[in-house]
CSV table of C-alpha atoms in Angstrom, one decimal:
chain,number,residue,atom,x,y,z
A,1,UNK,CA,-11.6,15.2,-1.3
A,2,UNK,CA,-8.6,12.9,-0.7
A,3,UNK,CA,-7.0,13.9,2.6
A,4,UNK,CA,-3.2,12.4,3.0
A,5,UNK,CA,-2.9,10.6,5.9
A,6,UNK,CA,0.3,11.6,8.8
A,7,UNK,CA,1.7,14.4,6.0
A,8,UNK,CA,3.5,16.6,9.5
A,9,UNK,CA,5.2,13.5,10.8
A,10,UNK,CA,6.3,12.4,7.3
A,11,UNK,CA,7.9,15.6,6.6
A,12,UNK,CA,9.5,15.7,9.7
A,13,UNK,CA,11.0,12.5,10.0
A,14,UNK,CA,12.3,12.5,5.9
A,15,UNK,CA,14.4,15.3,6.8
A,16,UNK,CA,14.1,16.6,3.1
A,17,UNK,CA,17.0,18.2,1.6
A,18,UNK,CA,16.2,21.2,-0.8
A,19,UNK,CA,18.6,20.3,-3.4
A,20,UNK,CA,18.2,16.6,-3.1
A,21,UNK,CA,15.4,14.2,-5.6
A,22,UNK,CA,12.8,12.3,-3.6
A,23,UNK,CA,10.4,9.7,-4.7
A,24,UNK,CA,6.7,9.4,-4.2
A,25,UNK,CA,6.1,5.6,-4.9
A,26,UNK,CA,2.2,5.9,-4.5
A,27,UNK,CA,1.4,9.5,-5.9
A,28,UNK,CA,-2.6,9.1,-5.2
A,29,UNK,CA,-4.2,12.7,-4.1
A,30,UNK,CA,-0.9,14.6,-4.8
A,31,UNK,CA,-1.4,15.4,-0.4
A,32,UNK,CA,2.0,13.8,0.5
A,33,UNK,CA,3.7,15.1,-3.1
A,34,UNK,CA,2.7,18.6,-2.6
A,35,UNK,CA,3.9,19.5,1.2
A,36,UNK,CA,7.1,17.6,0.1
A,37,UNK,CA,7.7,19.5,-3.5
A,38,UNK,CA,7.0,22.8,-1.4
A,39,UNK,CA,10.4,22.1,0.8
A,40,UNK,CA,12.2,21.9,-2.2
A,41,UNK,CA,14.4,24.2,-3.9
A,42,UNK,CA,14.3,24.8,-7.9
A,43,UNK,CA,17.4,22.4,-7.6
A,44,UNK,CA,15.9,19.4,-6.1
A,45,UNK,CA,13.5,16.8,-7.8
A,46,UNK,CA,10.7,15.5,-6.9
A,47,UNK,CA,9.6,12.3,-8.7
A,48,UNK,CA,6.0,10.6,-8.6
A,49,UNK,CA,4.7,7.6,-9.2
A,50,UNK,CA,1.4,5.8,-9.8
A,51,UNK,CA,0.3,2.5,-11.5
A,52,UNK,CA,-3.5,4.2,-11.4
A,53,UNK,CA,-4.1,6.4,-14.8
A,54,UNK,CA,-6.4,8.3,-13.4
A,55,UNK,CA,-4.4,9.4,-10.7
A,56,UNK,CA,-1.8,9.9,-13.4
A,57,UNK,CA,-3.6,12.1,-15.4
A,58,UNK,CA,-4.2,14.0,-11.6
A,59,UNK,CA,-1.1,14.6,-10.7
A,60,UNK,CA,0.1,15.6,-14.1
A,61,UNK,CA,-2.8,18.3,-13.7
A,62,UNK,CA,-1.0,19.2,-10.1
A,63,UNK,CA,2.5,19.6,-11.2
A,64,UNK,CA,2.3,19.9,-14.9
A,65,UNK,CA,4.1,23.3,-14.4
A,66,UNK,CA,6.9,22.6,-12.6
A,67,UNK,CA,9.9,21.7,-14.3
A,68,UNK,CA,11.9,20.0,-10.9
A,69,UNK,CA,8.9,17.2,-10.9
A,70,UNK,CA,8.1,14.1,-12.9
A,71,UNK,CA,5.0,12.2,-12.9
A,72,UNK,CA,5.3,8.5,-14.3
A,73,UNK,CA,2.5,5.5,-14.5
A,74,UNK,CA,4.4,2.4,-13.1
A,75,UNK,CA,4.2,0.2,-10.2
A,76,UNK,CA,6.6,0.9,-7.5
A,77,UNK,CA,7.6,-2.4,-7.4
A,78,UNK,CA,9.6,-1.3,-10.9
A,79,UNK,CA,11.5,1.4,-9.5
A,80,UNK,CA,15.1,0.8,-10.3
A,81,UNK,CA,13.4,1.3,-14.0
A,82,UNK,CA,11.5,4.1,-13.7
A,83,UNK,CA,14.8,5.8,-12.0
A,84,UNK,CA,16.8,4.5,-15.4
A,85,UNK,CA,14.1,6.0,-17.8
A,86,UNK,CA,14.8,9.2,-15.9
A,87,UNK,CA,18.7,9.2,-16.0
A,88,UNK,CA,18.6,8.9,-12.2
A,89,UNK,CA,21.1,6.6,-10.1
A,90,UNK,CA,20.5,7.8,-6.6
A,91,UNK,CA,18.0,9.6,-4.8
A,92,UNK,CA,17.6,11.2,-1.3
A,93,UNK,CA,14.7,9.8,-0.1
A,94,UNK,CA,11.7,7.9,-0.7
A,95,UNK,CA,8.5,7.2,0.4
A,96,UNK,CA,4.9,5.7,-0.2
A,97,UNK,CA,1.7,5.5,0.8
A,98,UNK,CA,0.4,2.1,0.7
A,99,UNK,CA,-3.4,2.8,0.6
A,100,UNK,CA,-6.0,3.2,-1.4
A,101,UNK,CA,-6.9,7.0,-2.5
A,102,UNK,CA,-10.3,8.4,-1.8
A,103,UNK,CA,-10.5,9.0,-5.4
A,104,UNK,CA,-10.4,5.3,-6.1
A,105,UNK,CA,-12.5,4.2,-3.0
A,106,UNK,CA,-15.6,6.8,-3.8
A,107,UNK,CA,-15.6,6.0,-7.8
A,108,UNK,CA,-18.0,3.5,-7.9
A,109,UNK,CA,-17.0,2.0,-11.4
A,110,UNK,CA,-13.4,1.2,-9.7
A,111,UNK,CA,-15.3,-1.3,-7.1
A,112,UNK,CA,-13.1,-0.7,-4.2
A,113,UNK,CA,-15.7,0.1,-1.7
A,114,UNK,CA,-19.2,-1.6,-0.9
A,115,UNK,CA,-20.0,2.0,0.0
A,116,UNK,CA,-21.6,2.9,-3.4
A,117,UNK,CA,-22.8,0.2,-5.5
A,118,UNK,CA,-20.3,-0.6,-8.6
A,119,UNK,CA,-18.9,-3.3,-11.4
A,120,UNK,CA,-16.6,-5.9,-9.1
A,121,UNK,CA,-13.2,-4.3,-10.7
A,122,UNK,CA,-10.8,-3.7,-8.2
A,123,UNK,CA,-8.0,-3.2,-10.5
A,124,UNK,CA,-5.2,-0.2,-9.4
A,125,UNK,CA,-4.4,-0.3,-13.3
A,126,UNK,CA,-7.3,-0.6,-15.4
A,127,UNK,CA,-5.0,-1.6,-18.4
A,128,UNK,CA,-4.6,-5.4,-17.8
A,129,UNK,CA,-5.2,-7.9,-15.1
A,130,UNK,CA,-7.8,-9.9,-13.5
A,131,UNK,CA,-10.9,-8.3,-12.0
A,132,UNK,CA,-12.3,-9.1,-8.6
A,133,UNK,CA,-15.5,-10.3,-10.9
A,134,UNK,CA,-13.3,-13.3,-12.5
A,135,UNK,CA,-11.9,-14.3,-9.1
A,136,UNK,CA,-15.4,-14.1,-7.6
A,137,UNK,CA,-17.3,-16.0,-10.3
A,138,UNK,CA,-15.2,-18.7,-11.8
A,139,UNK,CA,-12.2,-19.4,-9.1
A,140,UNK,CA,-12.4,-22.8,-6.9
A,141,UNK,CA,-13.8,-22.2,-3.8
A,142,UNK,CA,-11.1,-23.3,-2.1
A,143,UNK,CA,-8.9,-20.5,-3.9
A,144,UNK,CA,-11.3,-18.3,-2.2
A,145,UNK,CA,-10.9,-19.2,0.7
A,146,UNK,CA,-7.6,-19.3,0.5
A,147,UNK,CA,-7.7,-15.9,-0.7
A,148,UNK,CA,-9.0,-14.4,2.1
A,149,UNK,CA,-7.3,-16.1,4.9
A,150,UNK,CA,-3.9,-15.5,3.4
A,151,UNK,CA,-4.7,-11.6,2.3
A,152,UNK,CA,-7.4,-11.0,4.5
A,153,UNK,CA,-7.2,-12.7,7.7
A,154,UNK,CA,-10.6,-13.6,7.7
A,155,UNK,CA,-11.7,-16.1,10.5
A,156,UNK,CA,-15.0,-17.1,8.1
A,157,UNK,CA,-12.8,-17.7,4.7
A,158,UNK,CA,-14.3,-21.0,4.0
A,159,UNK,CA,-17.9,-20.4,4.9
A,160,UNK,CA,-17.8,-16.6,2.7
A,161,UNK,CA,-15.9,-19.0,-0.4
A,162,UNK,CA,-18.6,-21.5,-0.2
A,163,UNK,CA,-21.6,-19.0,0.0
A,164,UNK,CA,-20.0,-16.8,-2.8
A,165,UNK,CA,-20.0,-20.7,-5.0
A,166,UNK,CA,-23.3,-21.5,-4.3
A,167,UNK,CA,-24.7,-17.8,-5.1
A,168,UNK,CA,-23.2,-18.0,-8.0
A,169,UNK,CA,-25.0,-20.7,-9.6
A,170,UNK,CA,-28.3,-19.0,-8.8
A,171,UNK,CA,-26.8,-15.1,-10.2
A,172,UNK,CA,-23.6,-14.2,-11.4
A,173,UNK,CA,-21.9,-11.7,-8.7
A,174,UNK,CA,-21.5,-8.6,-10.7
A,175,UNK,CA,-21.6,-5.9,-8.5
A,176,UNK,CA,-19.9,-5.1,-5.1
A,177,UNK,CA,-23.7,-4.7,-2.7
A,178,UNK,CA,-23.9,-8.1,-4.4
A,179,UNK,CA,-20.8,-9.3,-2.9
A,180,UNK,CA,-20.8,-7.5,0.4
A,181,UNK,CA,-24.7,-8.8,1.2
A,182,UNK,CA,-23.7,-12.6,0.0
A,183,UNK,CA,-20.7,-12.3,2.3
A,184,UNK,CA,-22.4,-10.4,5.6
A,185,UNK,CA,-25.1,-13.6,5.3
A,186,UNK,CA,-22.0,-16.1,5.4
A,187,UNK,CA,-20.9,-14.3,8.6
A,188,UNK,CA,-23.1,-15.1,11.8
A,189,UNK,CA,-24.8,-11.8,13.1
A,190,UNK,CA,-23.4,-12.8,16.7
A,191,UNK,CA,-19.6,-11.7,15.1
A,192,UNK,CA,-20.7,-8.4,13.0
A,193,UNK,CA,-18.3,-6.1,14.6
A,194,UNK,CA,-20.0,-2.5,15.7
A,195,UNK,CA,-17.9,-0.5,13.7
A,196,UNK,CA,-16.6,-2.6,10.7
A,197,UNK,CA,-18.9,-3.9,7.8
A,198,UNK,CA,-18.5,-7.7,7.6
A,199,UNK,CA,-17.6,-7.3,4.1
A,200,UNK,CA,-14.2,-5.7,4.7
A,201,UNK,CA,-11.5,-8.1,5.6
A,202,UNK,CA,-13.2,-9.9,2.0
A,203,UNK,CA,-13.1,-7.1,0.0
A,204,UNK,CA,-9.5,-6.1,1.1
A,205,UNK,CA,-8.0,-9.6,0.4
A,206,UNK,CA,-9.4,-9.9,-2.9
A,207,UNK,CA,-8.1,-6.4,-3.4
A,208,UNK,CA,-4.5,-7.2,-2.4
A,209,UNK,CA,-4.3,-10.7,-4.2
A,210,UNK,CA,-5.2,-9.4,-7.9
A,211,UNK,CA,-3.0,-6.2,-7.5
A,212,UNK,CA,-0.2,-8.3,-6.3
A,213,UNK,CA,0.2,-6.1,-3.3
A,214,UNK,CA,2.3,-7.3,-1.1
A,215,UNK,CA,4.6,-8.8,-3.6
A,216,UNK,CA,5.1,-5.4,-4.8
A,217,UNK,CA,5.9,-3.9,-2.0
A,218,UNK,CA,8.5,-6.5,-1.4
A,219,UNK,CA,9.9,-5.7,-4.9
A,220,UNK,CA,10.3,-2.3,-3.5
A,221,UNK,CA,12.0,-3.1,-0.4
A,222,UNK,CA,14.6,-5.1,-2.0
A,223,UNK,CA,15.6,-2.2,-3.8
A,224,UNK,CA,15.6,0.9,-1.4
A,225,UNK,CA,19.8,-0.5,-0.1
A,226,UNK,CA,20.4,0.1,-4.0
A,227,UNK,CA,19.1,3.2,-5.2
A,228,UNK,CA,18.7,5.0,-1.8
A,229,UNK,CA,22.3,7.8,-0.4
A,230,UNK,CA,23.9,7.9,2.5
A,231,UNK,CA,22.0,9.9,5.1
A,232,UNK,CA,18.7,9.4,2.8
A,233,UNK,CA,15.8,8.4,4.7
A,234,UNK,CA,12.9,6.1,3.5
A,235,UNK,CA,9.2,6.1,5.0
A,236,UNK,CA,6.4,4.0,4.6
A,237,UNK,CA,3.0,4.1,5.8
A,238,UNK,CA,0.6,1.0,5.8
A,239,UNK,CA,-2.5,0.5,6.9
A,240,UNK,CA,-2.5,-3.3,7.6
A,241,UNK,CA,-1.0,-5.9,9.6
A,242,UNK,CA,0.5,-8.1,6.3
A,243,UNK,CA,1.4,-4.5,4.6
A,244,UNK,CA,3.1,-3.1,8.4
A,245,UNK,CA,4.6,-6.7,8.8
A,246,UNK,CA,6.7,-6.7,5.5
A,247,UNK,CA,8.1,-3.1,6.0
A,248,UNK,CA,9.2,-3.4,9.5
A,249,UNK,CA,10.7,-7.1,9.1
A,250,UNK,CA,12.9,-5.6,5.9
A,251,UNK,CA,13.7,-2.8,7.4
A,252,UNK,CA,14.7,-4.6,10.6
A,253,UNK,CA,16.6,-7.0,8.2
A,254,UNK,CA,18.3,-3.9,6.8
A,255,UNK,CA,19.5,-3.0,10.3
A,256,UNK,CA,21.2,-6.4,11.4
A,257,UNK,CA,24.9,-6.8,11.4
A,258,UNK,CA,24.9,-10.0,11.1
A,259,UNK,CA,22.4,-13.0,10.6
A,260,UNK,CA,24.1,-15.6,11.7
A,261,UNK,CA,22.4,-19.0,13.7
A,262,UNK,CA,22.9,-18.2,17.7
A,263,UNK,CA,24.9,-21.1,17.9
A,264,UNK,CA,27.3,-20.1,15.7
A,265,UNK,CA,30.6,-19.6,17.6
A,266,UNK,CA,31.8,-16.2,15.6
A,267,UNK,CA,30.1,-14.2,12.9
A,268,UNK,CA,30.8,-15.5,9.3
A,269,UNK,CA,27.5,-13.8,7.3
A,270,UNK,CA,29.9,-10.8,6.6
A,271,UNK,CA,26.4,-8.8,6.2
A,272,UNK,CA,26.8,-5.2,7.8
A,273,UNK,CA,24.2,-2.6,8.3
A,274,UNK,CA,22.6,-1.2,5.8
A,275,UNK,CA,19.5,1.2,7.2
A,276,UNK,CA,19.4,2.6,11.0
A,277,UNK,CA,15.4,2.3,12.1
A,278,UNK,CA,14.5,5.6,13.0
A,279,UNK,CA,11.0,4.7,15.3
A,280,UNK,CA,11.2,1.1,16.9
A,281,UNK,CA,7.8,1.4,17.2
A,282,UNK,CA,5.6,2.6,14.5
A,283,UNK,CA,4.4,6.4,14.1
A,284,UNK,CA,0.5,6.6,14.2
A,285,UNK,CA,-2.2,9.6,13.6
A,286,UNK,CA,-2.8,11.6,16.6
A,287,UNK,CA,-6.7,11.6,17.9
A,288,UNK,CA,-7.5,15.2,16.5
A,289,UNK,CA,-6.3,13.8,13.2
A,290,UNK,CA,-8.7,10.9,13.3
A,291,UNK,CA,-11.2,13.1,14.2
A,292,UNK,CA,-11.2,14.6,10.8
A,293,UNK,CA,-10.2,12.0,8.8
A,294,UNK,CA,-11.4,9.2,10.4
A,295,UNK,CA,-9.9,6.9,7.6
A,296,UNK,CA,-6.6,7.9,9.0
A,297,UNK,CA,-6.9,5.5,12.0
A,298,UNK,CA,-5.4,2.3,10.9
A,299,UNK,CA,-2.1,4.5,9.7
A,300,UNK,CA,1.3,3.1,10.7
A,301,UNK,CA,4.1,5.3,9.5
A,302,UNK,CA,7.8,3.4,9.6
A,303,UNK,CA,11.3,5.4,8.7
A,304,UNK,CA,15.0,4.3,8.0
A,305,UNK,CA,18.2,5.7,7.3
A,306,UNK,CA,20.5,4.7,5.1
A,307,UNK,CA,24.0,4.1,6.8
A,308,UNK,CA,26.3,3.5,4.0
């Protein structure tokens, strides 16, 4: 079962109002959804979002009965539209959950994880797009590499992009223990971390690059100053350095009074603040909740709220 990930400190820190409409950019499990519809009055709104149909087709199950909450499949990254569609101008609050459910990560034939063998897919939304197979099998190799230095931080890009070229010549790389073994034998054994399959930083930058992850999430941020009320808050919880990075830059943007150079004599930028940051530092699971979801661990949560 799918367990959400810091659900107490993200209702605490939202500071939801009963009457007030709140969006769930990343839907997934329903965990985060549920605990905020249930501090809701009949008044308020709760609005969810998914660009995964199955997860769709989930939460309409969930919440089909209530009449204060809409499910819609989109990409948070088109939220100003999804609000139009719905009539809505403002909301309260908003938040998302930027990773993967563990509906998607245990469904072999969505081939997230080399945990259970599966087609190379790797698609959020299965309706269009390029699949982790095409990017495996016919991209350069120094695409690949590329690839997983820029979205995966991987020290061994180049040697992984050249083994994956060579292997295949020999057999197409269909499957994701295909992918995972050619990429732990491009790895020396001195550098195979205790705790972490070699395969991971690989699998997650391919992930992020054909789902346009991080550009999404961008689209997102550049909206929240638009769509978000005075007093709303905002929350966000990543679960990777490039995904944390982006949120707590924008929202630090958000924040400044003024970005003028240093060495300018007087303020002439006339930018004001937008968002307060709520947690300088980011918000992170506590060791009993690790315990039982270990998953959980590389959880950052950030908040904001809106000023003006």
């Amino acid at each position: 079962m799918h367990k959400a990930v810091l659900t107490k400190e993200l209702i605490k820190y939202l500071k939801i109002n009963p009457d007030g409409i709140y969006v769930d950019c990343t839907g997934g499990g329903g965990g985060h959804a549920k605990r905020v519809h249930e501090n809701l009055s009949e008044k308020g709104r709760l609005i969810i979002c998914d660009r995964d149909s199955d997860a769709v087709k989930r939460l309409k199950n969930l919440f089909g009965s209530y009449d204060n909450v809409d499910v819609v499949n989109s990409n948070f990254a088109e939220i100003d539209k999804v609000l139009d569609s719905l009539a809505v101008k403002y909301v309260d609050g908003l938040y998302a959950d930027f990773g993967l459910s563990n509906y998607q990560l245990t469904d072999e034939t969505r081939g997230f994880s080399f945990k259970k063998n599966g087609f190379l897919d790797m698609r959020m939304d299965q309706a269009g797009g390029i699949t982790a197979y095409e990017v495996v099998n016919s991209y350069p190799k120094e695409t690949i590499a590329n690839i997983l230095k820029k979205y995966g931080e991987e020290s061994f890009a180049e040697r992984i992009a050249e083994k994956i070229v060579k292997e295949r010549i020999i057999n197409k790389i269909e499957n994701t223990h295909h992918l995972a073994n050619v990429i732990s034998g491009a790895i020396p054994k001195r550098f195979h971390k205790l705790n972490q399959h070699p395969a991971t930083k690989s699998f997650q930058a391919i992930r992020i690059f054909i789902n346009k992850e991080l550009e999404s999430i961008e689209s997102l941020l550049n909206k929240i100053d638009k769509i978000v009320l005075k007093g709303g808050r905002v929350a966000f919880i990543s679960f990777h350095s490039l995904e944390d990075r982006l949120v707590k830059d924008m929202l630090n943007y958000y924040q400044k009074d003024c970005i003028c150079p240093p060495e300018f004599p007087e303020c002439c930028c006339n930018k004001v603040s937008v968002f307060k940051v709520i947690n300088k530092k980011p918000i992170t699971p506590t060791k009993a909740e690790i315990e039982k979801n270990p998953l959980s661990r590389s959880a950052k949560l950030r908040i904001a709220e809106k000023l003006i």
